[in-house]
Amino acid sequence: MGYASQSGRARTSSRNPQAHAICDRCGFRYNHVNLSWQFDWAGASLINKRLLVCNTCNDTPQQQLRAIIVPADPMPIMNPRLQDFATAETNTRATSGQNTVDPTTNIPVINGDTRITQDDKVRVTQQTGEPPNGLNQEPGTSITVPADIGGNDPGLPYNMDEVPETGSL
């Protein structure tokens, strides 16, 4: 009969001899066949950390070390059709709705008619003038509109030669 003895956590047998080894983490003695390599994520694949460890010390690979694999972009379509935003944009105010009536004269207003000021200037959508508690020192102009080339004055919107009026919104 075979003689069996135990040394640490390793078994020794005269009938079935197996090599002993030390776990690289805990330092206990185990049979070499019971130790396994420690793997961990590095980029998109697992790498061997070259540590022989027992089942208790063997860690599962850390998913946070795994590379994020972004899927490929979808294939573009042939002959795409984009909306023409430049043509759809407007810088004037127009009437809308059916049965629009001027509140002062009770005259029907045609749908889509461009609105004008009392002095026959086109009304624009850009806010002009000094807002309450504003910092604009030149009411009627906007510091966000590009200035004239070489000038320091704030520009006038929509290529106008004077300050437009917005009237009541």
Coordinates of C-alpha atoms in Angstrom, one line a residue:
M1 CA 0.0 0.0 0.0
G2 CA 1.0 3.5 -0.7
Y3 CA 2.1 5.8 2.1
A4 CA 0.3 9.1 2.2
S5 CA 1.4 12.1 4.3
Q6 CA 0.4 15.7 4.3
S7 CA 2.8 18.6 4.3
G8 CA 1.0 21.9 4.5
R9 CA -1.8 21.6 2.0
A10 CA 0.0 19.2 -0.3
R11 CA -0.4 15.4 -0.3
T12 CA 2.5 13.0 -0.7
S13 CA 2.0 9.5 -2.0
S14 CA 4.5 6.7 -2.7
R15 CA 2.2 5.2 -5.3
N16 CA 1.3 8.4 -7.1
P17 CA 4.1 10.9 -6.5
Q18 CA 3.4 14.6 -7.4
A19 CA 5.7 17.6 -7.1
H20 CA 5.0 20.2 -4.4
A21 CA 5.0 23.9 -5.1
I22 CA 4.5 27.1 -3.1
C23 CA 1.6 29.5 -3.9
D24 CA 3.0 32.8 -5.1
R25 CA 0.4 34.7 -3.1
C26 CA -0.2 33.0 0.3
G27 CA 3.1 31.1 0.5
F28 CA 1.4 27.7 1.4
R29 CA 2.7 24.4 0.0
Y30 CA 0.4 22.7 -2.5
N31 CA 0.7 20.0 -5.1
H32 CA 2.0 21.6 -8.3
V33 CA -0.9 20.3 -10.3
N34 CA -3.4 22.1 -8.0
L35 CA -1.9 25.5 -8.7
S36 CA -3.0 27.6 -11.7
W37 CA -1.7 30.6 -13.6
Q38 CA -3.2 34.0 -12.7
F39 CA -4.7 35.9 -15.7
D40 CA -5.8 39.5 -15.9
W41 CA -7.1 41.8 -18.6
A42 CA -4.7 44.0 -20.5
G43 CA -6.4 45.8 -23.4
A44 CA -8.6 43.5 -25.4
S45 CA -7.1 40.2 -24.3
L46 CA -6.2 38.3 -21.1
I47 CA -2.5 38.1 -20.2
N48 CA -0.7 35.6 -18.0
K49 CA 0.7 37.4 -14.9
R50 CA 3.2 34.6 -14.5
L51 CA 2.0 33.9 -10.9
L52 CA 1.2 30.3 -9.9
V53 CA -1.6 30.5 -7.3
C54 CA -3.9 28.2 -5.3
N55 CA -7.7 28.2 -5.9
T56 CA -8.2 30.5 -2.9
C57 CA -5.8 33.1 -4.1
N58 CA -6.8 32.9 -7.8
D59 CA -8.6 36.2 -8.7
T60 CA -11.1 36.6 -11.5
P61 CA -9.8 39.1 -14.1
Q62 CA -10.8 42.7 -13.5
Q63 CA -13.3 43.9 -16.1
Q64 CA -12.3 47.5 -15.5
L65 CA -8.9 46.8 -17.1
R66 CA -10.6 45.5 -20.2
A67 CA -10.5 47.7 -23.3
I68 CA -13.8 49.1 -24.5
I69 CA -14.3 47.9 -28.0
V70 CA -16.3 50.5 -30.0
P71 CA -18.3 49.1 -32.8
A72 CA -17.6 50.3 -36.3
D73 CA -19.5 53.3 -37.7
P74 CA -22.5 52.4 -39.8
M75 CA -22.1 52.5 -43.5
P76 CA -23.1 55.9 -45.0
I77 CA -26.0 55.9 -47.5
M78 CA -25.5 56.7 -51.1
N79 CA -26.8 60.1 -52.4
P80 CA -28.0 61.6 -49.1
R81 CA -30.5 64.4 -49.1
L82 CA -29.9 67.1 -46.5
Q83 CA -32.4 69.8 -45.5
D84 CA -31.4 73.2 -46.9
F85 CA -31.4 75.2 -43.6
A86 CA -30.0 78.4 -45.3
T87 CA -33.0 78.7 -47.6
A88 CA -35.5 77.9 -44.8
E89 CA -34.0 80.5 -42.5
T90 CA -35.7 83.9 -42.3
N91 CA -34.7 87.2 -40.8
T92 CA -38.0 89.0 -41.1
R93 CA -41.3 88.6 -39.2
A94 CA -44.3 87.5 -41.1
T95 CA -48.0 87.0 -40.2
S96 CA -49.3 83.5 -39.7
G97 CA -52.6 81.8 -39.1
Q98 CA -56.0 82.1 -40.7
N99 CA -58.3 85.0 -40.2
T100 CA -55.7 87.4 -38.9
V101 CA -57.1 90.8 -38.4
D102 CA -55.3 94.1 -37.7
P103 CA -56.5 95.0 -34.2
T104 CA -56.5 98.7 -34.9
T105 CA -58.2 98.8 -38.3
N106 CA -60.1 95.5 -38.3
I107 CA -58.7 94.9 -41.8
P108 CA -57.9 91.2 -42.7
V109 CA -54.1 90.5 -42.9
I110 CA -52.9 88.1 -45.6
N111 CA -51.2 85.0 -44.3
G112 CA -47.4 85.2 -44.8
D113 CA -47.4 89.0 -45.3
T114 CA -44.1 90.6 -44.2
R115 CA -44.6 92.8 -41.1
I116 CA -43.3 96.4 -41.2
T117 CA -42.9 99.2 -38.7
Q118 CA -44.9 102.4 -38.8
D119 CA -42.2 104.1 -40.9
D120 CA -42.3 101.2 -43.5
K121 CA -39.1 99.5 -42.4
V122 CA -39.0 95.6 -42.3
R123 CA -39.3 94.2 -38.8
V124 CA -36.6 91.8 -37.9
T125 CA -36.5 88.9 -35.3
Q126 CA -33.3 90.1 -33.7
Q127 CA -33.7 91.8 -30.4
T128 CA -32.3 95.3 -30.5
G129 CA -32.3 98.1 -28.0
E130 CA -31.3 98.4 -24.4
P131 CA -32.9 95.6 -22.3
P132 CA -33.9 96.4 -18.7
N133 CA -30.7 96.8 -16.6
G134 CA -28.6 96.0 -19.7
L135 CA -25.0 96.9 -20.4
N136 CA -25.3 97.9 -24.0
Q137 CA -24.3 101.5 -24.2
E138 CA -25.6 102.0 -27.7
P139 CA -29.3 100.9 -27.7
G140 CA -30.4 99.6 -31.1
T141 CA -27.2 97.7 -31.8
S142 CA -26.0 94.3 -30.7
I143 CA -22.4 93.5 -29.6
T144 CA -22.9 90.0 -31.0
V145 CA -23.3 91.3 -34.6
P146 CA -20.0 91.6 -36.4
A147 CA -18.6 95.2 -36.6
D148 CA -17.9 97.0 -39.9
I149 CA -14.6 96.1 -41.4
G150 CA -12.0 98.3 -39.7
G151 CA -14.6 99.9 -37.4
N152 CA -15.1 99.6 -33.7
D153 CA -18.9 100.2 -33.7
P154 CA -21.2 97.2 -33.1
G155 CA -22.6 96.0 -36.4
L156 CA -26.2 96.3 -37.6
P157 CA -28.1 93.1 -38.3
Y158 CA -29.0 91.7 -41.7
N159 CA -27.0 94.3 -43.7
M160 CA -29.2 97.2 -42.7
D161 CA -28.0 100.8 -42.9
E162 CA -29.8 101.8 -39.7
V163 CA -31.1 100.3 -36.5
P164 CA -34.2 98.1 -37.1
E165 CA -37.1 98.0 -34.7
T166 CA -38.6 94.8 -33.4
G167 CA -41.7 96.3 -31.9
S168 CA -43.7 94.2 -29.4
L169 CA -43.1 90.5 -29.6

